[in-house]
Amino acid sequence: MAKLQIQFLKSCPGKTGLPDDGLPEIAFIGRSNVGKSSLINKLNNGRKVARTSSRPGCTQYINIYTTSRNFYIADLPGYGYAKAPERLRKQWIGWIGGYLRERQPLRGSILLVDCRHPNLEKDLSMARFLMEGGKPYIIALTKSDKLKRGKLAQSVRIAGEMGPVIPVSSVDGSGINELYKWLATATAIQSAGS
Ligand SMILES: Nc1nc2c(ncn2[C@@H]2O[C@H](COP(=O)(O)OP(=O)(O)O)[C@@H](O)[C@H]2O)c(=O)[nH]1
Ligand SMILES: [Mg+2]
């Protein structure tokens, strides 16, 4: 897969309004500030994708993007706001879990984890969801430019407990080609099978 063009399509409150034309969908999941918007922009040939997500902590919107490779990106709401009450956090995780289990066109997920914090409980529980879901997923270990080589290797090892890891940087572009390859494979599974 060469470079992608990515365009914002719409924000969906909950599961209603999600695309139903059968095209594959890839979920992007991660804590707020993990570098999700930056990564999506980087995948869009480094150009800013119009529109970034809204009101942290109070809404449960899934932002849907179309891509030039005929799959959708589903940008799930960030989780793990420090200030969010426990009740809200649980509700949130449950809601994302529901999407991951039930969403038919979902072909795989990218879990973004900050390379400087490779074993936060919130990320571990999200990784557990993905593991149990049985669909392909990858850990994108973000902001890899922020760590020296040795520290990054250590972080990759720790995050490796959660699943396969690709260290990425939206600043220096490392890992982006590997991510394109993963996306190509994950979204091709369907065309081969049905
Ligand atoms: N050094 C570095 N900073 C990054 C990288 N990706 C994101 N950031 C910074 O991290 C902050 C949060 O990024 P953003 O993409 O908005 O995160 P989001 O909340 O997950 O969408 C911003 O200040 C970005 O400039 C990266 O790969 N390297
Ligand atoms: Mg964002």
PDB file of C-alpha atoms and ligand atoms in Angstrom:
ATOM      1  CA  MET A   1       0.000   0.000   0.000  1.00  0.00           C
ATOM      2  CA  ALA A   2       1.447   3.327  -1.013  1.00  0.00           C
ATOM      3  CA  LYS A   3       0.426   6.580   0.579  1.00  0.00           C
ATOM      4  CA  LEU A   4      -3.171   7.068   1.529  1.00  0.00           C
ATOM      5  CA  GLN A   5      -5.551   9.899   1.051  1.00  0.00           C
ATOM      6  CA  ILE A   6      -7.785  10.280   4.032  1.00  0.00           C
ATOM      7  CA  GLN A   7     -10.900  12.394   4.298  1.00  0.00           C
ATOM      8  CA  PHE A   8     -13.194  13.071   7.167  1.00  0.00           C
ATOM      9  CA  LEU A   9     -16.658  11.697   6.470  1.00  0.00           C
ATOM     10  CA  LYS A  10     -18.707  12.137   9.615  1.00  0.00           C
ATOM     11  CA  SER A  11     -19.045  11.896  13.342  1.00  0.00           C
ATOM     12  CA  CYS A  12     -21.367   9.207  14.590  1.00  0.00           C
ATOM     13  CA  PRO A  13     -22.922   9.311  18.018  1.00  0.00           C
ATOM     14  CA  GLY A  14     -22.771   5.724  19.216  1.00  0.00           C
ATOM     15  CA  LYS A  15     -23.232   2.958  16.744  1.00  0.00           C
ATOM     16  CA  THR A  16     -26.035   4.507  14.757  1.00  0.00           C
ATOM     17  CA  GLY A  17     -25.031   6.110  11.502  1.00  0.00           C
ATOM     18  CA  LEU A  18     -21.894   4.057  10.951  1.00  0.00           C
ATOM     19  CA  PRO A  19     -21.308   3.170   7.276  1.00  0.00           C
ATOM     20  CA  ASP A  20     -23.194   0.095   6.118  1.00  0.00           C
ATOM     21  CA  ASP A  21     -21.867  -0.405   2.603  1.00  0.00           C
ATOM     22  CA  GLY A  22     -19.736  -3.360   3.643  1.00  0.00           C
ATOM     23  CA  LEU A  23     -16.331  -1.734   3.119  1.00  0.00           C
ATOM     24  CA  PRO A  24     -13.713  -2.856   5.634  1.00  0.00           C
ATOM     25  CA  GLU A  25     -13.143  -0.706   8.677  1.00  0.00           C
ATOM     26  CA  ILE A  26     -10.041  -0.228  10.815  1.00  0.00           C
ATOM     27  CA  ALA A  27     -10.355   1.188  14.322  1.00  0.00           C
ATOM     28  CA  PHE A  28      -7.846   3.597  15.832  1.00  0.00           C
ATOM     29  CA  ILE A  29      -7.880   3.431  19.603  1.00  0.00           C
ATOM     30  CA  GLY A  30      -5.883   5.161  22.294  1.00  0.00           C
ATOM     31  CA  ARG A  31      -5.752   7.501  25.234  1.00  0.00           C
ATOM     32  CA  SER A  32      -6.183  11.174  24.569  1.00  0.00           C
ATOM     33  CA  ASN A  33      -2.902  12.860  23.653  1.00  0.00           C
ATOM     34  CA  VAL A  34      -1.307   9.587  22.566  1.00  0.00           C
ATOM     35  CA  GLY A  35      -0.758  11.028  19.090  1.00  0.00           C
ATOM     36  CA  LYS A  36      -3.761   9.701  17.181  1.00  0.00           C
ATOM     37  CA  SER A  37      -4.586  12.808  15.194  1.00  0.00           C
ATOM     38  CA  SER A  38      -0.932  13.292  14.323  1.00  0.00           C
ATOM     39  CA  LEU A  39      -0.657   9.696  13.120  1.00  0.00           C
ATOM     40  CA  ILE A  40      -3.777   9.932  10.967  1.00  0.00           C
ATOM     41  CA  ASN A  41      -2.375  13.112   9.425  1.00  0.00           C
ATOM     42  CA  LYS A  42       0.949  11.411   8.832  1.00  0.00           C
ATOM     43  CA  LEU A  43      -0.782   8.517   7.091  1.00  0.00           C
ATOM     44  CA  ASN A  44      -2.549  11.100   4.939  1.00  0.00           C
ATOM     45  CA  ASN A  45       0.719  11.841   3.199  1.00  0.00           C
ATOM     46  CA  GLY A  46       1.654  14.146   6.054  1.00  0.00           C
ATOM     47  CA  ARG A  47      -1.166  16.524   5.249  1.00  0.00           C
ATOM     48  CA  LYS A  48      -3.578  17.567   7.897  1.00  0.00           C
ATOM     49  CA  VAL A  49      -6.913  15.798   7.680  1.00  0.00           C
ATOM     50  CA  ALA A  50      -9.595  18.380   8.054  1.00  0.00           C
ATOM     51  CA  ARG A  51     -11.404  18.216  11.361  1.00  0.00           C
ATOM     52  CA  THR A  52     -10.154  16.865  14.634  1.00  0.00           C
ATOM     53  CA  SER A  53     -12.165  15.276  17.329  1.00  0.00           C
ATOM     54  CA  SER A  54     -14.394  17.045  19.704  1.00  0.00           C
ATOM     55  CA  ARG A  55     -15.124  17.735  23.331  1.00  0.00           C
ATOM     56  CA  PRO A  56     -12.945  15.419  25.369  1.00  0.00           C
ATOM     57  CA  GLY A  57     -14.620  13.481  28.109  1.00  0.00           C
ATOM     58  CA  CYS A  58     -18.241  14.212  27.402  1.00  0.00           C
ATOM     59  CA  THR A  59     -19.059  12.740  24.014  1.00  0.00           C
ATOM     60  CA  GLN A  60     -18.899   9.309  22.512  1.00  0.00           C
ATOM     61  CA  TYR A  61     -18.424  10.082  18.894  1.00  0.00           C
ATOM     62  CA  ILE A  62     -16.812   7.764  16.411  1.00  0.00           C
ATOM     63  CA  ASN A  63     -15.180   9.857  13.700  1.00  0.00           C
ATOM     64  CA  ILE A  64     -15.315   8.084  10.369  1.00  0.00           C
ATOM     65  CA  TYR A  65     -12.797   8.776   7.614  1.00  0.00           C
ATOM     66  CA  THR A  66     -12.805   7.487   4.065  1.00  0.00           C
ATOM     67  CA  THR A  67      -9.544   6.434   2.451  1.00  0.00           C
ATOM     68  CA  SER A  68      -8.297   6.152  -1.110  1.00  0.00           C
ATOM     69  CA  ARG A  69      -7.904   2.393  -0.524  1.00  0.00           C
ATOM     70  CA  ASN A  70     -11.585   1.731   0.022  1.00  0.00           C
ATOM     71  CA  PHE A  71     -11.620   1.175   3.695  1.00  0.00           C
ATOM     72  CA  TYR A  72     -12.846   3.298   6.539  1.00  0.00           C
ATOM     73  CA  ILE A  73     -10.904   4.532   9.496  1.00  0.00           C
ATOM     74  CA  ALA A  74     -12.977   4.614  12.665  1.00  0.00           C
ATOM     75  CA  ASP A  75     -11.396   7.014  15.116  1.00  0.00           C
ATOM     76  CA  LEU A  76     -12.758   5.893  18.472  1.00  0.00           C
ATOM     77  CA  PRO A  77     -13.115   8.317  21.364  1.00  0.00           C
ATOM     78  CA  GLY A  78      -9.993   8.654  23.492  1.00  0.00           C
ATOM     79  CA  TYR A  79     -10.204   6.848  26.793  1.00  0.00           C
ATOM     80  CA  GLY A  80      -8.581   7.278  30.155  1.00  0.00           C
ATOM     81  CA  TYR A  81      -9.011  10.938  30.884  1.00  0.00           C
ATOM     82  CA  ALA A  82      -7.440  11.492  34.257  1.00  0.00           C
ATOM     83  CA  LYS A  83     -10.377  13.552  35.418  1.00  0.00           C
ATOM     84  CA  ALA A  84     -13.160  11.315  34.177  1.00  0.00           C
ATOM     85  CA  PRO A  85     -15.072   9.678  37.004  1.00  0.00           C
ATOM     86  CA  GLU A  86     -14.657   5.930  37.326  1.00  0.00           C
ATOM     87  CA  ARG A  87     -18.295   5.335  36.385  1.00  0.00           C
ATOM     88  CA  LEU A  88     -17.875   7.247  33.133  1.00  0.00           C
ATOM     89  CA  ARG A  89     -14.631   5.438  32.388  1.00  0.00           C
ATOM     90  CA  LYS A  90     -16.267   2.035  32.835  1.00  0.00           C
ATOM     91  CA  GLN A  91     -19.165   3.064  30.645  1.00  0.00           C
ATOM     92  CA  TRP A  92     -16.700   4.211  28.048  1.00  0.00           C
ATOM     93  CA  ILE A  93     -14.668   1.017  28.023  1.00  0.00           C
ATOM     94  CA  GLY A  94     -17.857  -1.039  27.860  1.00  0.00           C
ATOM     95  CA  TRP A  95     -19.076   0.996  24.940  1.00  0.00           C
ATOM     96  CA  ILE A  96     -15.861   0.612  22.996  1.00  0.00           C
ATOM     97  CA  GLY A  97     -15.853  -3.092  23.872  1.00  0.00           C
ATOM     98  CA  GLY A  98     -19.345  -3.386  22.391  1.00  0.00           C
ATOM     99  CA  TYR A  99     -18.232  -1.747  19.181  1.00  0.00           C
ATOM    100  CA  LEU A 100     -15.189  -4.023  18.925  1.00  0.00           C
ATOM    101  CA  ARG A 101     -17.262  -7.165  19.460  1.00  0.00           C
ATOM    102  CA  GLU A 102     -20.253  -6.318  17.334  1.00  0.00           C
ATOM    103  CA  ARG A 103     -19.051  -4.188  14.468  1.00  0.00           C
ATOM    104  CA  GLN A 104     -19.287  -6.444  11.416  1.00  0.00           C
ATOM    105  CA  PRO A 105     -17.055  -4.585   8.904  1.00  0.00           C
ATOM    106  CA  LEU A 106     -14.278  -4.217  11.468  1.00  0.00           C
ATOM    107  CA  ARG A 107     -11.180  -5.924  10.059  1.00  0.00           C
ATOM    108  CA  GLY A 108      -8.654  -4.864  12.642  1.00  0.00           C
ATOM    109  CA  SER A 109      -7.567  -2.282  15.178  1.00  0.00           C
ATOM    110  CA  ILE A 110      -4.586  -0.105  15.835  1.00  0.00           C
ATOM    111  CA  LEU A 111      -4.011   0.469  19.526  1.00  0.00           C
ATOM    112  CA  LEU A 112      -1.858   3.530  20.046  1.00  0.00           C
ATOM    113  CA  VAL A 113       0.400   3.443  23.081  1.00  0.00           C
ATOM    114  CA  ASP A 114       2.887   6.146  24.065  1.00  0.00           C
ATOM    115  CA  CYS A 115       6.387   4.640  23.936  1.00  0.00           C
ATOM    116  CA  ARG A 116       7.270   6.402  27.167  1.00  0.00           C
ATOM    117  CA  HIS A 117       4.446   4.623  29.010  1.00  0.00           C
ATOM    118  CA  PRO A 118       4.301   1.114  27.577  1.00  0.00           C
ATOM    119  CA  ASN A 119       2.455  -0.601  30.417  1.00  0.00           C
ATOM    120  CA  LEU A 120      -0.388   1.548  31.664  1.00  0.00           C
ATOM    121  CA  GLU A 121      -3.278  -0.427  33.095  1.00  0.00           C
ATOM    122  CA  LYS A 122      -5.758   1.371  30.819  1.00  0.00           C
ATOM    123  CA  ASP A 123      -3.885   0.304  27.731  1.00  0.00           C
ATOM    124  CA  LEU A 124      -3.445  -3.224  29.045  1.00  0.00           C
ATOM    125  CA  SER A 125      -7.176  -3.626  29.553  1.00  0.00           C
ATOM    126  CA  MET A 126      -7.854  -2.277  26.088  1.00  0.00           C
ATOM    127  CA  ALA A 127      -5.322  -4.731  24.653  1.00  0.00           C
ATOM    128  CA  ARG A 128      -7.137  -7.510  26.501  1.00  0.00           C
ATOM    129  CA  PHE A 129     -10.377  -6.532  24.733  1.00  0.00           C
ATOM    130  CA  LEU A 130      -8.599  -6.718  21.405  1.00  0.00           C
ATOM    131  CA  MET A 131      -7.043 -10.063  22.209  1.00  0.00           C
ATOM    132  CA  GLU A 132     -10.402 -11.503  23.195  1.00  0.00           C
ATOM    133  CA  GLY A 133     -12.030 -10.011  20.113  1.00  0.00           C
ATOM    134  CA  GLY A 134      -9.950 -12.322  17.939  1.00  0.00           C
ATOM    135  CA  LYS A 135      -9.498  -9.826  15.104  1.00  0.00           C
ATOM    136  CA  PRO A 136      -6.069  -8.636  13.946  1.00  0.00           C
ATOM    137  CA  TYR A 137      -4.616  -5.737  15.865  1.00  0.00           C
ATOM    138  CA  ILE A 138      -1.325  -3.988  16.217  1.00  0.00           C
ATOM    139  CA  ILE A 139       0.210  -1.781  18.874  1.00  0.00           C
ATOM    140  CA  ALA A 140       1.450   1.452  17.334  1.00  0.00           C
ATOM    141  CA  LEU A 141       4.044   2.614  19.826  1.00  0.00           C
ATOM    142  CA  THR A 142       3.824   6.358  19.289  1.00  0.00           C
ATOM    143  CA  LYS A 143       6.332   9.208  19.547  1.00  0.00           C
ATOM    144  CA  SER A 144       9.267   6.859  19.019  1.00  0.00           C
ATOM    145  CA  ASP A 145      11.451   9.894  18.219  1.00  0.00           C
ATOM    146  CA  LYS A 146      11.258  10.809  21.893  1.00  0.00           C
ATOM    147  CA  LEU A 147      13.327   7.854  23.122  1.00  0.00           C
ATOM    148  CA  LYS A 148      16.911   6.847  22.502  1.00  0.00           C
ATOM    149  CA  ARG A 149      17.419   3.545  20.749  1.00  0.00           C
ATOM    150  CA  GLY A 150      18.044   1.438  23.864  1.00  0.00           C
ATOM    151  CA  LYS A 151      15.071   2.837  25.763  1.00  0.00           C
ATOM    152  CA  LEU A 152      12.857   2.373  22.751  1.00  0.00           C
ATOM    153  CA  ALA A 153      13.912  -1.258  22.412  1.00  0.00           C
ATOM    154  CA  GLN A 154      13.017  -1.771  26.053  1.00  0.00           C
ATOM    155  CA  SER A 155       9.652  -0.132  25.518  1.00  0.00           C
ATOM    156  CA  VAL A 156       8.976  -2.333  22.473  1.00  0.00           C
ATOM    157  CA  ARG A 157       9.704  -5.391  24.614  1.00  0.00           C
ATOM    158  CA  ILE A 158       7.334  -4.294  27.360  1.00  0.00           C
ATOM    159  CA  ALA A 159       4.541  -3.334  24.967  1.00  0.00           C
ATOM    160  CA  GLY A 160       5.135  -6.634  23.193  1.00  0.00           C
ATOM    161  CA  GLU A 161       3.285  -8.321  26.049  1.00  0.00           C
ATOM    162  CA  MET A 162       0.113  -6.765  24.649  1.00  0.00           C
ATOM    163  CA  GLY A 163       0.573  -7.868  21.054  1.00  0.00           C
ATOM    164  CA  PRO A 164       2.623  -7.207  17.931  1.00  0.00           C
ATOM    165  CA  VAL A 165       4.301  -3.789  18.021  1.00  0.00           C
ATOM    166  CA  ILE A 166       5.294  -1.212  15.425  1.00  0.00           C
ATOM    167  CA  PRO A 167       7.167   1.806  16.831  1.00  0.00           C
ATOM    168  CA  VAL A 168       6.029   4.907  14.950  1.00  0.00           C
ATOM    169  CA  SER A 169       6.793   8.585  14.843  1.00  0.00           C
ATOM    170  CA  SER A 170       4.662  11.245  13.233  1.00  0.00           C
ATOM    171  CA  VAL A 171       7.655  13.555  13.489  1.00  0.00           C
ATOM    172  CA  ASP A 172      10.370  11.574  11.683  1.00  0.00           C
ATOM    173  CA  GLY A 173       8.076   9.149   9.856  1.00  0.00           C
ATOM    174  CA  SER A 174       9.583   5.964  11.201  1.00  0.00           C
ATOM    175  CA  GLY A 175       7.300   2.942  11.195  1.00  0.00           C
ATOM    176  CA  ILE A 176       4.838   4.565   8.811  1.00  0.00           C
ATOM    177  CA  ASN A 177       5.633   2.246   5.906  1.00  0.00           C
ATOM    178  CA  GLU A 178       5.229  -0.775   8.144  1.00  0.00           C
ATOM    179  CA  LEU A 179       1.876   0.588   9.227  1.00  0.00           C
ATOM    180  CA  TYR A 180       0.798   0.966   5.590  1.00  0.00           C
ATOM    181  CA  LYS A 181       1.744  -2.669   5.044  1.00  0.00           C
ATOM    182  CA  TRP A 182      -0.208  -3.799   8.066  1.00  0.00           C
ATOM    183  CA  LEU A 183      -3.230  -1.826   6.881  1.00  0.00           C
ATOM    184  CA  ALA A 184      -2.991  -3.372   3.410  1.00  0.00           C
ATOM    185  CA  THR A 185      -2.951  -6.876   4.853  1.00  0.00           C
ATOM    186  CA  ALA A 186      -5.690  -6.282   7.392  1.00  0.00           C
ATOM    187  CA  THR A 187      -8.051  -4.726   4.877  1.00  0.00           C
ATOM    188  CA  ALA A 188      -7.335  -7.328   2.190  1.00  0.00           C
ATOM    189  CA  ILE A 189      -8.501 -10.273   4.285  1.00  0.00           C
ATOM    190  CA  GLN A 190     -12.075  -9.571   3.361  1.00  0.00           C
ATOM    191  CA  SER A 191     -11.634  -9.220  -0.387  1.00  0.00           C
ATOM    192  CA  ALA A 192      -9.903 -12.593  -0.439  1.00  0.00           C
ATOM    193  CA  GLY A 193     -12.641 -14.293   1.573  1.00  0.00           C
ATOM    194  CA  SER A 194     -15.923 -12.856   0.350  1.00  0.00           C
TER     195      SER A 194
HETATM  196  N1  LIG B   1       7.656  14.120  19.396  1.00  0.00           N
HETATM  197  C1  LIG B   1       6.476  13.703  18.956  1.00  0.00           C
HETATM  198  N2  LIG B   1       5.345  14.325  19.365  1.00  0.00           N
HETATM  199  C2  LIG B   1       4.148  13.873  18.909  1.00  0.00           C
HETATM  200  C3  LIG B   1       4.051  12.769  18.021  1.00  0.00           C
HETATM  201  N3  LIG B   1       2.753  12.550  17.752  1.00  0.00           N
HETATM  202  C4  LIG B   1       2.059  13.483  18.451  1.00  0.00           C
HETATM  203  N4  LIG B   1       2.878  14.291  19.152  1.00  0.00           N
HETATM  204  C5  LIG B   1       2.487  15.407  20.027  1.00  0.00           C
HETATM  205  O1  LIG B   1       1.658  14.912  21.068  1.00  0.00           O
HETATM  206  C6  LIG B   1       0.573  15.782  21.337  1.00  0.00           C
HETATM  207  C7  LIG B   1      -0.771  15.072  21.140  1.00  0.00           C
HETATM  208  O2  LIG B   1      -0.890  14.699  19.789  1.00  0.00           O
HETATM  209  P1  LIG B   1      -2.303  14.462  19.077  1.00  0.00           P
HETATM  210  O3  LIG B   1      -2.021  13.909  17.741  1.00  0.00           O
HETATM  211  O4  LIG B   1      -3.158  15.670  19.133  1.00  0.00           O
HETATM  212  O5  LIG B   1      -2.909  13.357  20.049  1.00  0.00           O
HETATM  213  P2  LIG B   1      -4.411  12.773  20.128  1.00  0.00           P
HETATM  214  O6  LIG B   1      -5.049  13.452  21.296  1.00  0.00           O
HETATM  215  O7  LIG B   1      -4.213  11.316  20.407  1.00  0.00           O
HETATM  216  O8  LIG B   1      -5.097  13.029  18.835  1.00  0.00           O
HETATM  217  C8  LIG B   1       0.759  16.962  20.396  1.00  0.00           C
HETATM  218  O9  LIG B   1       1.437  17.967  21.085  1.00  0.00           O
HETATM  219  C9  LIG B   1       1.624  16.414  19.280  1.00  0.00           C
HETATM  220  O10 LIG B   1       2.416  17.383  18.650  1.00  0.00           O
HETATM  221  C10 LIG B   1       5.279  12.128  17.602  1.00  0.00           C
HETATM  222  O11 LIG B   1       5.320  11.152  16.843  1.00  0.00           O
HETATM  223  N5  LIG B   1       6.451  12.646  18.096  1.00  0.00           N
HETATM  224 MG    MG B   2      -6.934  13.969  18.496  1.00  0.00          MG
END
